[in-house]
């Protein structure tokens, strides 16, 4: 029997808003007691998490006085010290308060945009004070219900200006901080700007300090858009931009379900974990999800423990896949190369192009070859379900 005990080196983290979620939804009120940030830290320590992430207002209420803020932060730091938990990531709540109903950085009201910058700088200071090295931007309200409201070019321009400003602020303070942009196609806005990780990657290239900015892809958000999450993660990795990741689960094309990681799409979760482990992703594995509304306080612990356990089980399955002689023999056969095309590979040359155009390919034979992906997929299924 394998050991699926979470350890600090696994870098499993949860947001205060995830285990602290009291189960309210648009159709019903809270079903669980609200836990204080200190209580949440102790729950996370009990289940074996490595770290806790937060929005500014998960910890400090939006209307707290400076003295209240200092007391809350001191209590929280004590809980961190008592438990050994760390804060790898922090972010700003730019979506709950009515002031942000038409966006924060992209709002049509210059006073709201200025307030959003001011709030974010103070939230960055708080995150850095708690030790965060990654700062997430999820622009939940940065969008529209009607395109009559704003030209999307204006939205992009305002987003760019805000991020450029905040990059400069962070550097000016001497902070060792990287920004990670999180995409979502819709909800709570009818449409949110920069709706997928791919859109974010293209946008980052237009910033003044692109080296400081990467992405925080979330599984549920890409599934809402009907996409293959692992492919988006791979593209972020390829671009050197996978700064953080939000793990959860979600059926395709639905509302933001934020289910426990591994609870729905086992196969996608498996290939995601295999990808992260194969490439050696070393950042936090952040579970941005919450317990079913049916659960009480014990059920929340089941949810948190289950998230980490599922990751570790899939990690073990990935190692088995990589060591499975039959699977690896099949992959070697599928990828076989007799060397006859070596002269055509690599960089372009005029001679190579001419030789390639003249080469007599046996198209029918190439097209007739069976690729054995049916067997490969069945072996994967058998391995995942414990039948091999
Ligand atoms: C919110 C959202 C998440 C984001 C969080 C960061 S808050 O719960 O649904 O996906 O990661 O702002
Ligand atoms: Mn989500
Ligand atoms: Mn998220």
CSV table of C-alpha atoms and ligand atoms in Angstrom, one decimal:
chain,number,residue,atom,x,y,z
A,1,UNK,CA,0.0,0.0,0.0
A,2,UNK,CA,1.5,3.3,-1.0
A,3,UNK,CA,1.8,6.3,1.3
A,4,UNK,CA,-0.4,9.1,0.2
A,5,UNK,CA,0.4,11.4,3.1
A,6,UNK,CA,0.8,15.0,2.0
A,7,UNK,CA,4.2,16.4,2.8
A,8,UNK,CA,5.6,20.0,2.6
A,9,UNK,CA,7.6,19.1,-0.6
A,10,UNK,CA,4.3,18.5,-2.4
A,11,UNK,CA,3.5,22.2,-2.0
A,12,UNK,CA,-0.3,21.6,-1.5
A,13,UNK,CA,-2.0,24.9,-0.8
A,14,UNK,CA,-5.6,26.0,-0.2
A,15,UNK,CA,-7.1,29.5,-0.3
A,16,UNK,CA,-8.8,30.9,2.9
A,17,UNK,CA,-11.9,31.2,0.7
A,18,UNK,CA,-11.8,27.5,-0.3
A,19,UNK,CA,-11.9,25.6,3.0
A,20,UNK,CA,-13.6,28.6,4.5
A,21,UNK,CA,-16.4,28.5,2.0
A,22,UNK,CA,-19.7,28.3,4.0
A,23,UNK,CA,-21.7,26.8,1.1
A,24,UNK,CA,-23.8,29.7,0.0
A,25,UNK,CA,-24.9,29.7,-3.6
A,26,UNK,CA,-27.1,32.0,-5.8
A,27,UNK,CA,-30.1,29.9,-4.7
A,28,UNK,CA,-29.4,29.3,-1.0
A,29,UNK,CA,-27.8,30.7,2.1
A,30,UNK,CA,-24.7,29.4,4.0
A,31,UNK,CA,-24.9,25.9,5.4
A,32,UNK,CA,-21.7,25.9,7.5
A,33,UNK,CA,-20.4,28.2,10.1
A,34,UNK,CA,-18.0,30.8,8.9
A,35,UNK,CA,-14.5,30.0,10.2
A,36,UNK,CA,-12.0,32.7,11.2
A,37,UNK,CA,-8.7,32.9,9.2
A,38,UNK,CA,-6.9,31.6,12.3
A,39,UNK,CA,-9.3,28.6,12.6
A,40,UNK,CA,-8.8,27.9,8.9
A,41,UNK,CA,-5.0,27.8,9.3
A,42,UNK,CA,-5.5,25.2,12.0
A,43,UNK,CA,-7.8,23.1,9.9
A,44,UNK,CA,-5.3,23.2,7.0
A,45,UNK,CA,-2.5,22.2,9.4
A,46,UNK,CA,-4.6,19.3,10.7
A,47,UNK,CA,-5.2,17.9,7.2
A,48,UNK,CA,-1.5,18.3,6.2
A,49,UNK,CA,-1.5,21.2,3.8
A,50,UNK,CA,1.7,23.2,3.1
A,51,UNK,CA,0.3,26.6,2.6
A,52,UNK,CA,-2.6,29.0,2.7
A,53,UNK,CA,-3.4,31.7,0.1
A,54,UNK,CA,-5.6,34.7,0.5
A,55,UNK,CA,-7.4,37.7,-0.9
A,56,UNK,CA,-6.8,40.8,1.2
A,57,UNK,CA,-10.4,40.8,2.4
A,58,UNK,CA,-10.4,37.1,3.3
A,59,UNK,CA,-8.2,38.2,6.1
A,60,UNK,CA,-8.8,41.9,6.7
A,61,UNK,CA,-12.4,43.2,6.2
A,62,UNK,CA,-12.7,45.9,3.6
A,63,UNK,CA,-13.8,48.4,6.2
A,64,UNK,CA,-11.2,47.5,9.0
A,65,UNK,CA,-9.4,50.4,10.7
A,66,UNK,CA,-5.6,50.4,10.5
A,67,UNK,CA,-5.5,49.2,14.2
A,68,UNK,CA,-7.9,46.4,13.5
A,69,UNK,CA,-5.8,45.4,10.4
A,70,UNK,CA,-2.6,45.2,12.5
A,71,UNK,CA,-4.3,43.1,15.2
A,72,UNK,CA,-5.8,40.7,12.6
A,73,UNK,CA,-2.5,40.3,10.8
A,74,UNK,CA,-0.6,39.7,14.0
A,75,UNK,CA,-3.1,37.0,15.0
A,76,UNK,CA,-2.8,35.4,11.6
A,77,UNK,CA,1.0,35.5,11.7
A,78,UNK,CA,1.0,33.8,15.1
A,79,UNK,CA,-1.2,31.0,13.7
A,80,UNK,CA,1.2,30.6,10.8
A,81,UNK,CA,4.2,30.4,13.2
A,82,UNK,CA,2.3,27.9,15.4
A,83,UNK,CA,1.4,25.6,12.6
A,84,UNK,CA,4.4,26.0,10.2
A,85,UNK,CA,2.1,26.9,7.3
A,86,UNK,CA,3.3,29.4,4.7
A,87,UNK,CA,1.6,31.9,2.4
A,88,UNK,CA,3.0,31.4,-1.1
A,89,UNK,CA,0.4,33.4,-3.0
A,90,UNK,CA,-1.8,36.4,-2.3
A,91,UNK,CA,-4.4,38.2,-4.4
A,92,UNK,CA,-6.9,41.1,-4.3
A,93,UNK,CA,-10.6,40.9,-4.0
A,94,UNK,CA,-11.6,43.2,-6.9
A,95,UNK,CA,-15.0,41.6,-7.3
A,96,UNK,CA,-17.2,41.4,-4.2
A,97,UNK,CA,-17.9,45.0,-3.3
A,98,UNK,CA,-20.5,46.9,-5.3
A,99,UNK,CA,-17.9,49.4,-6.2
A,100,UNK,CA,-16.5,46.8,-8.7
A,101,UNK,CA,-19.9,46.0,-10.3
A,102,UNK,CA,-18.6,47.3,-13.7
A,103,UNK,CA,-15.0,46.1,-13.3
A,104,UNK,CA,-12.0,47.3,-11.3
A,105,UNK,CA,-9.0,48.1,-13.6
A,106,UNK,CA,-11.4,48.3,-16.6
A,107,UNK,CA,-14.3,50.1,-15.0
A,108,UNK,CA,-15.6,53.1,-17.0
A,109,UNK,CA,-15.3,55.2,-13.9
A,110,UNK,CA,-11.8,56.6,-13.5
A,111,UNK,CA,-12.3,56.9,-9.7
A,112,UNK,CA,-13.1,53.1,-9.5
A,113,UNK,CA,-10.0,52.4,-11.6
A,114,UNK,CA,-7.9,54.5,-9.3
A,115,UNK,CA,-9.4,52.9,-6.2
A,116,UNK,CA,-8.7,49.4,-7.6
A,117,UNK,CA,-5.0,50.4,-8.0
A,118,UNK,CA,-4.9,51.8,-4.5
A,119,UNK,CA,-6.5,48.7,-3.0
A,120,UNK,CA,-4.3,46.4,-5.0
A,121,UNK,CA,-1.1,48.1,-3.9
A,122,UNK,CA,-2.2,47.8,-0.2
A,123,UNK,CA,-3.1,44.2,-0.8
A,124,UNK,CA,0.3,43.5,-2.4
A,125,UNK,CA,2.0,45.1,0.7
A,126,UNK,CA,0.0,42.7,2.9
A,127,UNK,CA,0.8,39.6,0.7
A,128,UNK,CA,4.5,40.4,0.8
A,129,UNK,CA,4.4,41.0,4.5
A,130,UNK,CA,3.0,37.5,4.9
A,131,UNK,CA,5.8,36.0,2.7
A,132,UNK,CA,4.0,35.7,-0.7
A,133,UNK,CA,6.2,35.4,-3.8
A,134,UNK,CA,3.3,35.0,-6.3
A,135,UNK,CA,0.6,37.5,-6.8
A,136,UNK,CA,-2.6,36.4,-8.6
A,137,UNK,CA,-4.8,38.6,-10.7
A,138,UNK,CA,-8.3,37.2,-11.4
A,139,UNK,CA,-10.4,39.8,-13.1
A,140,UNK,CA,-13.8,38.4,-12.3
A,141,UNK,CA,-15.6,41.7,-12.9
A,142,UNK,CA,-13.4,42.8,-15.8
A,143,UNK,CA,-15.9,42.3,-18.6
A,144,UNK,CA,-19.4,43.2,-19.8
A,145,UNK,CA,-23.0,42.1,-20.1
A,146,UNK,CA,-23.5,44.3,-23.1
A,147,UNK,CA,-20.8,45.3,-25.6
A,148,UNK,CA,-22.6,48.7,-25.7
A,149,UNK,CA,-20.8,49.4,-22.4
A,150,UNK,CA,-17.2,49.5,-23.6
A,151,UNK,CA,-15.0,48.8,-26.6
A,152,UNK,CA,-13.0,45.7,-25.7
A,153,UNK,CA,-9.9,47.5,-27.0
A,154,UNK,CA,-10.4,50.1,-24.2
A,155,UNK,CA,-10.8,47.2,-21.7
A,156,UNK,CA,-7.5,45.7,-22.8
A,157,UNK,CA,-5.7,49.1,-22.7
A,158,UNK,CA,-6.9,49.7,-19.2
A,159,UNK,CA,-5.9,46.2,-18.1
A,160,UNK,CA,-2.4,46.8,-19.6
A,161,UNK,CA,-2.0,50.2,-17.9
A,162,UNK,CA,-3.0,48.8,-14.5
A,163,UNK,CA,-0.6,45.8,-14.7
A,164,UNK,CA,2.3,48.0,-16.0
A,165,UNK,CA,1.7,50.4,-13.1
A,166,UNK,CA,1.6,47.5,-10.5
A,167,UNK,CA,4.7,45.9,-11.9
A,168,UNK,CA,6.5,49.2,-11.5
A,169,UNK,CA,5.1,49.6,-8.0
A,170,UNK,CA,6.3,46.1,-7.0
A,171,UNK,CA,9.8,46.7,-8.4
A,172,UNK,CA,9.9,50.2,-6.8
A,173,UNK,CA,9.3,48.6,-3.4
A,174,UNK,CA,12.0,46.1,-4.1
A,175,UNK,CA,9.6,43.2,-3.7
A,176,UNK,CA,10.5,39.7,-4.9
A,177,UNK,CA,7.1,39.1,-6.5
A,178,UNK,CA,5.8,37.6,-9.7
A,179,UNK,CA,2.4,38.2,-11.1
A,180,UNK,CA,0.2,35.3,-12.3
A,181,UNK,CA,-2.9,36.2,-14.4
A,182,UNK,CA,-5.9,33.9,-14.1
A,183,UNK,CA,-8.4,33.6,-17.0
A,184,UNK,CA,-12.1,32.7,-16.9
A,185,UNK,CA,-14.5,32.9,-19.8
A,186,UNK,CA,-17.6,34.2,-17.9
A,187,UNK,CA,-19.2,34.3,-14.4
A,188,UNK,CA,-19.7,36.6,-12.7
A,189,UNK,CA,-19.7,38.8,-15.8
A,190,UNK,CA,-21.6,37.8,-18.9
A,191,UNK,CA,-18.2,37.8,-20.7
A,192,UNK,CA,-14.8,38.4,-19.0
A,193,UNK,CA,-12.0,39.9,-21.0
A,194,UNK,CA,-9.0,37.6,-21.7
A,195,UNK,CA,-11.2,34.5,-21.3
A,196,UNK,CA,-8.6,31.7,-21.5
A,197,UNK,CA,-5.0,31.0,-20.6
A,198,UNK,CA,-4.1,31.3,-24.3
A,199,UNK,CA,-5.5,34.8,-24.4
A,200,UNK,CA,-3.6,35.7,-21.3
A,201,UNK,CA,-0.3,34.4,-22.7
A,202,UNK,CA,-0.7,36.6,-25.8
A,203,UNK,CA,-1.6,39.6,-23.7
A,204,UNK,CA,1.4,39.2,-21.4
A,205,UNK,CA,3.7,39.7,-24.4
A,206,UNK,CA,2.2,43.2,-24.8
A,207,UNK,CA,3.2,44.3,-21.2
A,208,UNK,CA,6.1,46.5,-20.3
A,209,UNK,CA,7.6,43.9,-18.0
A,210,UNK,CA,6.6,40.6,-19.4
A,211,UNK,CA,9.3,38.7,-17.6
A,212,UNK,CA,7.5,39.5,-14.3
A,213,UNK,CA,4.1,38.2,-15.4
A,214,UNK,CA,2.9,34.6,-16.0
A,215,UNK,CA,-0.3,32.7,-15.7
A,216,UNK,CA,-2.4,30.9,-13.0
A,217,UNK,CA,-4.5,28.5,-15.1
A,218,UNK,CA,-7.5,27.0,-13.4
A,219,UNK,CA,-8.9,23.7,-14.5
A,220,UNK,CA,-12.5,24.6,-14.0
A,221,UNK,CA,-12.2,27.8,-16.0
A,222,UNK,CA,-10.8,26.1,-19.1
A,223,UNK,CA,-13.4,23.4,-18.8
A,224,UNK,CA,-16.2,26.0,-18.7
A,225,UNK,CA,-14.8,27.1,-22.1
A,226,UNK,CA,-14.8,23.4,-23.3
A,227,UNK,CA,-11.0,23.3,-23.6
A,228,UNK,CA,-8.4,20.7,-22.9
A,229,UNK,CA,-6.9,22.1,-19.7
A,230,UNK,CA,-3.6,20.2,-19.9
A,231,UNK,CA,-2.9,21.6,-23.4
A,232,UNK,CA,-3.3,25.2,-22.0
A,233,UNK,CA,-1.0,24.3,-19.1
A,234,UNK,CA,1.5,22.8,-21.5
A,235,UNK,CA,1.5,26.0,-23.6
A,236,UNK,CA,2.1,28.1,-20.5
A,237,UNK,CA,4.9,25.8,-19.5
A,238,UNK,CA,6.4,26.0,-23.0
A,239,UNK,CA,6.4,29.8,-22.7
A,240,UNK,CA,8.1,29.7,-19.3
A,241,UNK,CA,4.9,31.2,-17.8
A,242,UNK,CA,3.4,28.5,-15.5
A,243,UNK,CA,3.9,30.5,-12.3
A,244,UNK,CA,1.0,28.9,-10.3
A,245,UNK,CA,-1.9,26.5,-10.9
A,246,UNK,CA,-5.5,26.2,-9.6
A,247,UNK,CA,-6.6,22.6,-9.3
A,248,UNK,CA,-10.2,21.6,-9.0
A,249,UNK,CA,-12.7,19.8,-11.2
A,250,UNK,CA,-15.7,20.7,-13.3
A,251,UNK,CA,-17.9,19.3,-16.0
A,252,UNK,CA,-17.6,20.9,-19.4
A,253,UNK,CA,-19.5,24.1,-20.3
A,254,UNK,CA,-21.3,24.5,-17.0
A,255,UNK,CA,-21.3,27.2,-14.3
A,256,UNK,CA,-18.2,27.5,-12.1
A,257,UNK,CA,-18.6,24.3,-10.1
A,258,UNK,CA,-15.2,24.3,-8.3
A,259,UNK,CA,-15.5,20.7,-7.4
A,260,UNK,CA,-12.7,18.7,-5.5
A,261,UNK,CA,-9.7,17.9,-7.7
A,262,UNK,CA,-10.1,14.5,-9.3
A,263,UNK,CA,-13.8,14.2,-8.5
A,264,UNK,CA,-15.1,14.3,-12.1
A,265,UNK,CA,-12.7,13.9,-15.0
A,266,UNK,CA,-10.2,11.3,-13.7
A,267,UNK,CA,-8.5,10.9,-17.1
A,268,UNK,CA,-7.9,14.6,-17.6
A,269,UNK,CA,-6.7,14.9,-14.0
A,270,UNK,CA,-4.4,12.0,-14.6
A,271,UNK,CA,-2.8,13.5,-17.7
A,272,UNK,CA,-2.5,16.9,-16.0
A,273,UNK,CA,-0.7,15.4,-13.0
A,274,UNK,CA,1.5,13.3,-15.3
A,275,UNK,CA,2.4,16.5,-17.3
A,276,UNK,CA,3.2,18.5,-14.2
A,277,UNK,CA,5.3,15.7,-12.7
A,278,UNK,CA,7.1,14.8,-16.0
A,279,UNK,CA,8.2,18.4,-16.7
A,280,UNK,CA,9.1,19.0,-13.0
A,281,UNK,CA,6.7,21.8,-12.2
A,282,UNK,CA,8.0,23.1,-8.8
A,283,UNK,CA,5.4,25.7,-7.9
A,284,UNK,CA,2.5,25.3,-5.5
A,285,UNK,CA,-0.4,22.9,-6.2
A,286,UNK,CA,-3.2,25.1,-5.2
A,287,UNK,CA,-6.7,23.6,-4.7
A,288,UNK,CA,-9.1,26.4,-5.7
A,289,UNK,CA,-12.3,24.5,-4.9
A,290,UNK,CA,-14.7,23.9,-2.1
A,291,UNK,CA,-16.6,21.1,-0.4
A,292,UNK,CA,-20.1,20.1,-1.6
A,293,UNK,CA,-22.9,22.2,-0.1
A,294,UNK,CA,-24.0,19.0,1.6
A,295,UNK,CA,-21.0,18.9,3.9
A,296,UNK,CA,-20.4,19.9,7.5
A,297,UNK,CA,-17.1,20.9,9.1
A,298,UNK,CA,-15.9,17.3,8.9
A,299,UNK,CA,-16.9,17.0,5.3
A,300,UNK,CA,-14.7,20.1,4.6
A,301,UNK,CA,-11.7,18.1,5.9
A,302,UNK,CA,-12.7,15.1,3.8
A,303,UNK,CA,-12.7,17.5,0.8
A,304,UNK,CA,-9.3,18.9,1.6
A,305,UNK,CA,-7.7,15.5,2.4
A,306,UNK,CA,-9.3,14.0,-0.7
A,307,UNK,CA,-7.9,16.8,-3.0
A,308,UNK,CA,-4.3,16.0,-1.9
A,309,UNK,CA,-4.8,12.2,-1.8
A,310,UNK,CA,-6.2,12.2,-5.3
A,311,UNK,CA,-3.2,14.2,-6.6
A,312,UNK,CA,-0.8,11.8,-4.9
A,313,UNK,CA,-2.6,8.7,-6.3
A,314,UNK,CA,-2.5,10.2,-9.8
A,315,UNK,CA,1.2,11.0,-9.3
A,316,UNK,CA,1.9,7.4,-8.5
A,317,UNK,CA,-0.2,6.3,-11.5
A,318,UNK,CA,1.9,8.6,-13.7
A,319,UNK,CA,5.1,7.0,-12.4
A,320,UNK,CA,3.6,3.5,-13.1
A,321,UNK,CA,2.6,4.6,-16.6
A,322,UNK,CA,6.2,5.8,-17.3
A,323,UNK,CA,7.5,2.4,-16.0
A,324,UNK,CA,5.0,0.1,-17.5
A,325,UNK,CA,6.9,-2.1,-20.0
A,326,UNK,CA,3.9,-2.8,-22.2
A,327,UNK,CA,2.8,0.9,-22.4
A,328,UNK,CA,6.4,2.0,-23.0
A,329,UNK,CA,7.0,-0.7,-25.7
A,330,UNK,CA,3.8,0.4,-27.4
A,331,UNK,CA,4.9,4.1,-27.3
A,332,UNK,CA,8.3,3.2,-28.6
A,333,UNK,CA,6.7,1.3,-31.5
A,334,UNK,CA,4.2,4.2,-32.2
A,335,UNK,CA,7.1,6.7,-32.3
A,336,UNK,CA,9.5,4.4,-34.2
A,337,UNK,CA,11.9,6.2,-36.5
A,338,UNK,CA,13.9,4.3,-39.1
A,339,UNK,CA,16.1,7.3,-39.7
A,340,UNK,CA,15.2,7.6,-43.4
A,341,UNK,CA,13.8,11.2,-42.9
A,342,UNK,CA,16.8,12.4,-40.9
A,343,UNK,CA,18.1,14.4,-43.8
A,344,UNK,CA,14.9,16.4,-43.9
A,345,UNK,CA,14.7,17.3,-40.3
A,346,UNK,CA,16.0,20.4,-38.5
A,347,UNK,CA,16.6,23.9,-39.9
A,348,UNK,CA,15.6,25.0,-43.3
A,349,UNK,CA,18.0,24.9,-46.3
A,350,UNK,CA,17.3,25.4,-49.9
A,351,UNK,CA,18.7,22.0,-50.8
A,352,UNK,CA,16.7,20.3,-48.1
A,353,UNK,CA,13.5,22.0,-49.4
A,354,UNK,CA,14.3,20.9,-52.9
A,355,UNK,CA,15.0,17.3,-51.9
A,356,UNK,CA,11.9,17.2,-49.8
A,357,UNK,CA,9.7,18.4,-52.7
A,358,UNK,CA,11.2,15.7,-54.9
A,359,UNK,CA,11.0,12.8,-52.5
A,360,UNK,CA,8.7,10.0,-53.6
A,361,UNK,CA,6.5,9.5,-50.5
A,362,UNK,CA,4.3,6.3,-50.4
A,363,UNK,CA,1.2,8.1,-49.3
A,364,UNK,CA,-1.2,5.1,-49.3
A,365,UNK,CA,1.2,3.1,-47.1
A,366,UNK,CA,1.6,6.0,-44.7
A,367,UNK,CA,-2.1,6.5,-44.5
A,368,UNK,CA,-2.8,2.8,-44.1
A,369,UNK,CA,-0.8,2.3,-40.9
A,370,UNK,CA,-2.8,1.6,-37.7
A,371,UNK,CA,-1.6,3.6,-34.8
A,372,UNK,CA,-2.6,1.4,-31.9
A,373,UNK,CA,-4.0,4.3,-29.8
A,374,UNK,CA,-7.0,2.1,-29.0
A,375,UNK,CA,-4.7,-0.3,-27.2
A,376,UNK,CA,-2.7,2.4,-25.6
A,377,UNK,CA,-5.8,4.2,-24.3
A,378,UNK,CA,-7.2,0.9,-22.9
A,379,UNK,CA,-4.0,0.2,-21.1
A,380,UNK,CA,-4.2,3.7,-19.6
A,381,UNK,CA,-7.7,3.0,-18.5
A,382,UNK,CA,-6.8,-0.4,-17.0
A,383,UNK,CA,-3.9,1.2,-15.2
A,384,UNK,CA,-6.0,4.1,-13.8
A,385,UNK,CA,-8.8,1.8,-12.7
A,386,UNK,CA,-6.4,-0.7,-11.0
A,387,UNK,CA,-6.9,-3.5,-13.5
A,388,UNK,CA,-3.1,-3.8,-14.2
B,1,LIG,C1,-12.7,33.2,-7.0
B,1,LIG,C2,-12.4,32.6,-8.3
B,1,LIG,C3,-11.1,31.9,-8.3
B,1,LIG,C4,-9.9,32.8,-8.2
B,1,LIG,C5,-9.9,33.4,-6.9
B,1,LIG,C6,-8.8,34.4,-6.9
B,1,LIG,S1,-11.3,34.0,-6.2
B,1,LIG,O1,-13.1,32.2,-6.1
B,1,LIG,O2,-13.5,31.7,-8.7
B,1,LIG,O3,-11.0,31.1,-9.5
B,1,LIG,O4,-8.8,32.0,-8.3
B,1,LIG,O5,-9.2,35.7,-7.0
B,2,LIG,MN1,-13.3,28.6,-10.3
B,3,LIG,MN1,-9.0,30.1,-9.3
